GROMACS .gro file of N, CA and C in nm:
model
  378
    1MET      N    1   0.085  -0.117   0.000
    1MET     CA    2   0.000   0.000   0.000
    1MET      C    3   0.090   0.124   0.000
    2ASP      N    4   0.063   0.217  -0.091
    2ASP     CA    5   0.145   0.338  -0.094
    2ASP      C    6   0.089   0.442   0.004
    3GLU      N    7   0.166   0.550   0.022
    3GLU     CA    8   0.129   0.652   0.121
    3GLU      C    9  -0.006   0.716   0.089
    4GLN      N   10  -0.031   0.747  -0.037
    4GLN     CA   11  -0.157   0.811  -0.075
    4GLN      C   12  -0.276   0.721  -0.042
    5ALA      N   13  -0.264   0.594  -0.072
    5ALA     CA   14  -0.373   0.500  -0.042
    5ALA      C   15  -0.395   0.490   0.109
    6PHE      N   16  -0.287   0.483   0.184
    6PHE     CA   17  -0.295   0.475   0.329
    6PHE      C   18  -0.371   0.596   0.384
    7VAL      N   19  -0.331   0.714   0.343
    7VAL     CA   20  -0.394   0.838   0.391
    7VAL      C   21  -0.539   0.846   0.344
    8ARG      N   22  -0.566   0.805   0.221
    8ARG     CA   23  -0.704   0.808   0.170
    8ARG      C   24  -0.795   0.719   0.255
    9ILE      N   25  -0.747   0.601   0.292
    9ILE     CA   26  -0.827   0.510   0.374
    9ILE      C   27  -0.849   0.572   0.512
   10VAL      N   28  -0.745   0.631   0.571
   10VAL     CA   29  -0.761   0.697   0.701
   10VAL      C   30  -0.864   0.808   0.691
   11ALA      N   31  -0.858   0.888   0.585
   11ALA     CA   32  -0.955   0.997   0.566
   11ALA      C   33  -1.097   0.943   0.554
   12GLU      N   34  -1.114   0.839   0.474
   12GLU     CA   35  -1.248   0.781   0.455
   12GLU      C   36  -1.305   0.726   0.585
   13ARG      N   37  -1.223   0.659   0.663
   13ARG     CA   38  -1.271   0.594   0.786
   13ARG      C   39  -1.292   0.691   0.901
   14THR      N   40  -1.221   0.803   0.899
   14THR     CA   41  -1.234   0.900   1.009
   14THR      C   42  -1.326   1.016   0.975
   15GLY      N   43  -1.351   1.037   0.846
   15GLY     CA   44  -1.429   1.153   0.805
   15GLY      C   45  -1.350   1.282   0.802
   16LEU      N   46  -1.219   1.272   0.815
   16LEU     CA   47  -1.132   1.390   0.810
   16LEU      C   48  -1.096   1.421   0.665
   17SER      N   49  -1.050   1.544   0.641
   17SER     CA   50  -1.001   1.579   0.508
   17SER      C   51  -0.872   1.500   0.483
   18ARG      N   52  -0.830   1.497   0.358
   18ARG     CA   53  -0.704   1.425   0.327
   18ARG      C   54  -0.586   1.487   0.399
   19GLN      N   55  -0.582   1.621   0.405
   19GLN     CA   56  -0.471   1.688   0.474
   19GLN      C   57  -0.473   1.655   0.624
   20GLU      N   58  -0.591   1.661   0.684
   20GLU     CA   59  -0.602   1.626   0.827
   20GLU      C   60  -0.562   1.480   0.850
   21ALA      N   61  -0.604   1.392   0.759
   21ALA     CA   62  -0.570   1.250   0.772
   21ALA      C   63  -0.419   1.229   0.755
   22ALA      N   64  -0.357   1.304   0.664
   22ALA     CA   65  -0.212   1.293   0.646
   22ALA      C   66  -0.140   1.340   0.771
   23ASP      N   67  -0.182   1.455   0.825
   23ASP     CA   68  -0.121   1.506   0.948
   23ASP      C   69  -0.140   1.408   1.063
   24LEU      N   70  -0.259   1.354   1.075
   24LEU     CA   71  -0.291   1.258   1.179
   24LEU      C   72  -0.204   1.132   1.166
   25THR      N   73  -0.192   1.082   1.045
   25THR     CA   74  -0.113   0.960   1.021
   25THR      C   75   0.033   0.983   1.059
   26TRP      N   76   0.090   1.096   1.014
   26TRP     CA   77   0.229   1.127   1.048
   26TRP      C   78   0.247   1.140   1.199
   27ALA      N   79   0.158   1.216   1.262
   27ALA     CA   80   0.169   1.238   1.407
   27ALA      C   81   0.156   1.107   1.483
   28THR      N   82   0.067   1.021   1.439
   28THR     CA   83   0.047   0.892   1.506
   28THR      C   84   0.171   0.805   1.491
   29LEU      N   85   0.223   0.793   1.370
   29LEU     CA   86   0.341   0.708   1.349
   29LEU      C   87   0.462   0.761   1.424
   30GLU      N   88   0.480   0.892   1.422
   30GLU     CA   89   0.594   0.951   1.493
   30GLU      C   90   0.579   0.930   1.644
   31THR      N   91   0.459   0.947   1.696
   31THR     CA   92   0.434   0.927   1.839
   31THR      C   93   0.455   0.781   1.878
   32LEU      N   94   0.399   0.690   1.801
   32LEU     CA   95   0.413   0.548   1.834
   32LEU      C   96   0.559   0.503   1.826
   33ALA      N   97   0.636   0.564   1.738
   33ALA     CA   98   0.778   0.528   1.726
   33ALA      C   99   0.854   0.552   1.856
   34HIS      N  100   0.809   0.648   1.936
   34HIS     CA  101   0.874   0.672   2.066
   34HIS      C  102   0.864   0.549   2.157
   35ARG      N  103   0.766   0.463   2.132
   35ARG     CA  104   0.744   0.344   2.214
   35ARG      C  105   0.825   0.224   2.166
   36LEU      N  106   0.887   0.234   2.049
   36LEU     CA  107   0.950   0.117   1.986
   36LEU      C  108   1.100   0.114   2.011
   37SER      N  109   1.151  -0.008   2.019
   37SER     CA  110   1.296  -0.024   2.022
   37SER      C  111   1.350   0.017   1.885
   38PRO      N  112   1.477   0.059   1.878
   38PRO     CA  113   1.534   0.095   1.747
   38PRO      C  114   1.523  -0.019   1.645
   39GLY      N  115   1.540  -0.142   1.691
   39GLY     CA  116   1.530  -0.256   1.599
   39GLY      C  117   1.390  -0.274   1.545
   40GLU      N  118   1.289  -0.261   1.631
   40GLU     CA  119   1.151  -0.274   1.586
   40GLU      C  120   1.115  -0.159   1.493
   41ALA      N  121   1.162  -0.039   1.524
   41ALA     CA  122   1.136   0.074   1.435
   41ALA      C  123   1.196   0.048   1.296
   42ARG      N  124   1.319  -0.003   1.293
   42ARG     CA  125   1.382  -0.036   1.163
   42ARG      C  126   1.300  -0.138   1.087
   43ASP      N  127   1.251  -0.241   1.156
   43ASP     CA  128   1.170  -0.343   1.090
   43ASP      C  129   1.042  -0.283   1.032
   44LEU      N  130   0.978  -0.196   1.109
   44LEU     CA  131   0.855  -0.131   1.061
   44LEU      C  132   0.885  -0.043   0.940
   45ILE      N  133   0.993   0.032   0.946
   45ILE     CA  134   1.032   0.122   0.837
   45ILE      C  135   1.046   0.045   0.706
   46THR      N  136   1.100  -0.076   0.712
   46THR     CA  137   1.122  -0.153   0.589
   46THR      C  138   0.990  -0.193   0.521
   47GLU      N  139   0.880  -0.192   0.597
   47GLU     CA  140   0.752  -0.234   0.539
   47GLU      C  141   0.660  -0.117   0.502
   48LEU      N  142   0.704   0.004   0.530
   48LEU     CA  143   0.621   0.121   0.501
   48LEU      C  144   0.670   0.195   0.378
   49PRO      N  145   0.579   0.263   0.307
   49PRO     CA  146   0.625   0.350   0.198
   49PRO      C  147   0.710   0.462   0.254
   50GLU      N  148   0.795   0.519   0.172
   50GLU     CA  149   0.898   0.613   0.219
   50GLU      C  150   0.842   0.727   0.304
   51GLY      N  151   0.736   0.792   0.263
   51GLY     CA  152   0.683   0.904   0.340
   51GLY      C  153   0.643   0.865   0.481
   52LEU      N  154   0.577   0.752   0.494
   52LEU     CA  155   0.536   0.705   0.627
   52LEU      C  156   0.656   0.653   0.705
   53ALA      N  157   0.750   0.592   0.637
   53ALA     CA  158   0.872   0.545   0.702
   53ALA      C  159   0.947   0.663   0.765
   54GLU      N  160   0.944   0.778   0.698
   54GLU     CA  161   1.012   0.897   0.751
   54GLU      C  162   0.950   0.941   0.883
   55ALA      N  163   0.820   0.928   0.897
   55ALA     CA  164   0.754   0.964   1.023
   55ALA      C  165   0.805   0.874   1.137
   56VAL      N  166   0.822   0.746   1.108
   56VAL     CA  167   0.874   0.653   1.210
   56VAL      C  168   1.018   0.689   1.242
   57ARG      N  169   1.098   0.717   1.139
   57ARG     CA  170   1.238   0.757   1.162
   57ARG      C  171   1.246   0.878   1.254
   58ARG      N  172   1.163   0.977   1.229
   58ARG     CA  173   1.166   1.100   1.307
   58ARG      C  174   1.129   1.075   1.453
   59GLY      N  175   1.046   0.977   1.479
   59GLY     CA  176   1.003   0.950   1.616
   59GLY      C  177   1.090   0.851   1.690
   60THR      N  178   1.180   0.784   1.620
   60THR     CA  179   1.263   0.681   1.682
   60THR      C  180   1.372   0.744   1.767
   61THR      N  181   1.386   0.692   1.888
   61THR     CA  182   1.492   0.738   1.978
   61THR      C  183   1.563   0.616   2.035
   62ASP      N  184   1.676   0.639   2.099
   62ASP     CA  185   1.748   0.528   2.163
   62ASP      C  186   1.682   0.488   2.295
   63ARG      N  187   1.601   0.577   2.349
   63ARG     CA  188   1.536   0.548   2.477
   63ARG      C  189   1.387   0.527   2.453
   64ILE      N  190   1.339   0.407   2.483
   64ILE     CA  191   1.198   0.376   2.464
   64ILE      C  192   1.117   0.448   2.572
   65GLU      N  193   1.017   0.522   2.528
   65GLU     CA  194   0.929   0.590   2.623
   65GLU      C  195   0.816   0.496   2.663
   66ARG      N  196   0.767   0.514   2.783
   66ARG     CA  197   0.656   0.433   2.832
   66ARG      C  198   0.535   0.524   2.848
   67PHE      N  199   0.437   0.506   2.763
   67PHE     CA  200   0.310   0.577   2.776
   67PHE      C  201   0.203   0.491   2.712
   68GLY      N  202   0.082   0.511   2.754
   68GLY     CA  203  -0.027   0.429   2.706
   68GLY      C  204  -0.104   0.492   2.592
   69HIS      N  205  -0.211   0.425   2.556
   69HIS     CA  206  -0.294   0.470   2.446
   69HIS      C  207  -0.348   0.611   2.470
   70TYR      N  208  -0.400   0.636   2.590
   70TYR     CA  209  -0.456   0.768   2.617
   70TYR      C  210  -0.351   0.878   2.599
   71ASP      N  211  -0.231   0.856   2.648
   71ASP     CA  212  -0.126   0.957   2.631
   71ASP      C  213  -0.088   0.976   2.485
   72SER      N  214  -0.092   0.868   2.408
   72SER     CA  215  -0.062   0.882   2.265
   72SER      C  216  -0.170   0.967   2.198
   73VAL      N  217  -0.296   0.946   2.238
   73VAL     CA  218  -0.406   1.025   2.182
   73VAL      C  219  -0.387   1.172   2.217
   74ARG      N  220  -0.353   1.200   2.340
   74ARG     CA  221  -0.331   1.339   2.384
   74ARG      C  222  -0.218   1.403   2.304
   75ARG      N  223  -0.109   1.330   2.285
   75ARG     CA  224   0.005   1.383   2.208
   75ARG      C  225  -0.033   1.411   2.063
   76VAL      N  226  -0.106   1.317   2.003
   76VAL     CA  227  -0.149   1.334   1.864
   76VAL      C  228  -0.246   1.452   1.853
   77ALA      N  229  -0.337   1.465   1.948
   77ALA     CA  230  -0.432   1.577   1.946
   77ALA      C  231  -0.357   1.710   1.954
   78GLU      N  232  -0.258   1.717   2.041
   78GLU     CA  233  -0.181   1.841   2.055
   78GLU      C  234  -0.105   1.875   1.927
   79ARG      N  235  -0.050   1.775   1.862
   79ARG     CA  236   0.030   1.799   1.742
   79ARG      C  237  -0.055   1.833   1.620
   80THR      N  238  -0.178   1.781   1.617
   80THR     CA  239  -0.262   1.800   1.498
   80THR      C  240  -0.370   1.905   1.516
   81MET      N  241  -0.390   1.950   1.639
   81MET     CA  242  -0.496   2.043   1.673
   81MET      C  243  -0.635   1.982   1.656
   82LEU      N  244  -0.642   1.849   1.656
   82LEU     CA  245  -0.772   1.781   1.653
   82LEU      C  246  -0.824   1.770   1.796
   83LYS      N  247  -0.955   1.754   1.808
   83LYS     CA  248  -1.014   1.726   1.938
   83LYS      C  249  -0.968   1.586   1.981
   84GLU      N  250  -0.965   1.563   2.112
   84GLU     CA  251  -0.918   1.432   2.160
   84GLU      C  252  -1.002   1.318   2.105
   85GLU      N  253  -1.132   1.337   2.089
   85GLU     CA  254  -1.217   1.230   2.034
   85GLU      C  255  -1.176   1.197   1.890
   86GLU      N  256  -1.146   1.301   1.813
   86GLU     CA  257  -1.102   1.280   1.675
   86GLU      C  258  -0.966   1.213   1.672
   87ALA      N  259  -0.877   1.255   1.759
   87ALA     CA  260  -0.743   1.194   1.765
   87ALA      C  261  -0.753   1.049   1.809
   88ASP      N  262  -0.841   1.020   1.904
   88ASP     CA  263  -0.858   0.882   1.950
   88ASP      C  264  -0.906   0.794   1.834
   89ARG      N  265  -1.009   0.838   1.765
   89ARG     CA  266  -1.060   0.762   1.649
   89ARG      C  267  -0.949   0.750   1.545
   90GLY      N  268  -0.871   0.857   1.528
   90GLY     CA  269  -0.764   0.856   1.429
   90GLY      C  270  -0.652   0.760   1.462
   91VAL      N  271  -0.607   0.759   1.588
   91VAL     CA  272  -0.500   0.667   1.628
   91VAL      C  273  -0.546   0.522   1.607
   92ARG      N  274  -0.668   0.494   1.649
   92ARG     CA  275  -0.723   0.358   1.629
   92ARG      C  276  -0.729   0.322   1.480
   93THR      N  277  -0.769   0.419   1.399
   93THR     CA  278  -0.779   0.396   1.254
   93THR      C  279  -0.642   0.373   1.193
   94VAL      N  280  -0.544   0.454   1.231
   94VAL     CA  281  -0.409   0.434   1.177
   94VAL      C  282  -0.358   0.294   1.213
   95LEU      N  283  -0.382   0.250   1.335
   95LEU     CA  284  -0.341   0.114   1.374
   95LEU      C  285  -0.413   0.009   1.288
   96ALA      N  286  -0.542   0.030   1.265
   96ALA     CA  287  -0.618  -0.066   1.184
   96ALA      C  288  -0.567  -0.070   1.040
   97VAL      N  289  -0.534   0.046   0.984
   97VAL     CA  290  -0.482   0.049   0.847
   97VAL      C  291  -0.342  -0.010   0.842
   98LEU      N  292  -0.263   0.013   0.947
   98LEU     CA  293  -0.131  -0.051   0.954
   98LEU      C  294  -0.145  -0.203   0.950
   99ARG      N  295  -0.245  -0.255   1.021
   99ARG     CA  296  -0.267  -0.400   1.023
   99ARG      C  297  -0.290  -0.452   0.881
  100GLU      N  298  -0.353  -0.371   0.796
  100GLU     CA  299  -0.378  -0.411   0.658
  100GLU      C  300  -0.257  -0.388   0.567
  101ALA      N  301  -0.171  -0.294   0.604
  101ALA     CA  302  -0.064  -0.249   0.514
  101ALA      C  303   0.068  -0.324   0.531
  102ILE      N  304   0.090  -0.381   0.649
  102ILE     CA  305   0.218  -0.449   0.673
  102ILE      C  306   0.193  -0.597   0.700
  103SER      N  307   0.300  -0.674   0.704
  103SER     CA  308   0.285  -0.818   0.726
  103SER      C  309   0.228  -0.847   0.864
  104GLU      N  310   0.164  -0.961   0.875
  104GLU     CA  311   0.106  -1.002   1.004
  104GLU      C  312   0.214  -1.014   1.111
  105LYS      N  313   0.329  -1.069   1.074
  105LYS     CA  314   0.437  -1.083   1.171
  105LYS      C  315   0.483  -0.948   1.222
  106GLU      N  316   0.504  -0.854   1.131
  106GLU     CA  317   0.550  -0.721   1.172
  106GLU      C  318   0.445  -0.650   1.256
  107PHE      N  319   0.318  -0.664   1.218
  107PHE     CA  320   0.212  -0.601   1.296
  107PHE      C  321   0.208  -0.660   1.437
  108ASN      N  322   0.220  -0.791   1.449
  108ASN     CA  323   0.221  -0.854   1.581
  108ASN      C  324   0.341  -0.809   1.664
  109ASP      N  325   0.456  -0.796   1.601
  109ASP     CA  326   0.576  -0.746   1.671
  109ASP      C  327   0.553  -0.603   1.720
  110LEU      N  328   0.495  -0.521   1.634
  110LEU     CA  329   0.465  -0.382   1.669
  110LEU      C  330   0.371  -0.378   1.789
  111MET      N  331   0.264  -0.452   1.782
  111MET     CA  332   0.164  -0.448   1.890
  111MET      C  333   0.221  -0.504   2.020
  112SER      N  334   0.312  -0.600   2.012
  112SER     CA  335   0.371  -0.654   2.135
  112SER      C  336   0.454  -0.547   2.206
  113GLN      N  337   0.514  -0.456   2.130
  113GLN     CA  338   0.590  -0.348   2.194
  113GLN      C  339   0.500  -0.234   2.240
  114LEU      N  340   0.389  -0.212   2.171
  114LEU     CA  341   0.299  -0.104   2.212
  114LEU      C  342   0.225  -0.140   2.341
  115GLY      N  343   0.186  -0.265   2.355
  115GLY     CA  344   0.123  -0.307   2.480
  115GLY      C  345  -0.026  -0.332   2.472
  116THR      N  346  -0.077  -0.383   2.582
  116THR     CA  347  -0.214  -0.430   2.590
  116THR      C  348  -0.317  -0.321   2.566
  117ASP      N  349  -0.296  -0.202   2.621
  117ASP     CA  350  -0.401  -0.100   2.604
  117ASP      C  351  -0.413  -0.055   2.459
  118PHE      N  352  -0.306  -0.061   2.381
  118PHE     CA  353  -0.315  -0.030   2.239
  118PHE      C  354  -0.392  -0.142   2.166
  119SER      N  355  -0.366  -0.267   2.203
  119SER     CA  356  -0.439  -0.378   2.145
  119SER      C  357  -0.589  -0.368   2.175
  120GLN      N  358  -0.620  -0.334   2.299
  120GLN     CA  359  -0.761  -0.319   2.338
  120GLN      C  360  -0.826  -0.203   2.263
  121ALA      N  361  -0.754  -0.093   2.246
  121ALA     CA  362  -0.807   0.022   2.172
  121ALA      C  363  -0.834  -0.017   2.027
  122LEU      N  364  -0.743  -0.092   1.968
  122LEU     CA  365  -0.761  -0.137   1.830
  122LEU      C  366  -0.881  -0.228   1.818
  123GLU      N  367  -0.895  -0.323   1.908
  123GLU     CA  368  -1.006  -0.417   1.903
  123GLU      C  369  -1.139  -0.347   1.922
  124SER      N  370  -1.144  -0.245   2.006
  124SER     CA  371  -1.269  -0.174   2.027
  124SER      C  372  -1.305  -0.088   1.905
  125ALA      N  373  -1.206  -0.063   1.820
  125ALA     CA  374  -1.232   0.013   1.698
  125ALA      C  375  -1.297  -0.073   1.592
  126GLY      N  376  -1.287  -0.205   1.606
  126GLY     CA  377  -1.350  -0.296   1.512
  126GLY      C  378  -1.261  -0.342   1.402
   0.00000   0.00000   0.00000
């Protein structure tokens, strides 16, 4: 899946404009990258189109941050100027589209590093 298709799907599922969906997608990937080990971030980058891979690169650090789903939503809302409800729906949607866009193994590895509350948030999104 290329970056345009990814963003288009996020826009369709969230009801946001394409620009808002692009900003949301970048902010979500960059925020989630703070939770990943450098090795996991590298693995994810190899499966993403270049534009989305750059968002993960920008968020990758040597020190893994510990924060949950709610804090990721708050961070994404602050960066995108979306309401928290929109950011919450958006983060869940980006995770759901990632599940479709990357291999099952990589998605499972990603979710194992993000943690249980991210998995629960994704499952509640449908």
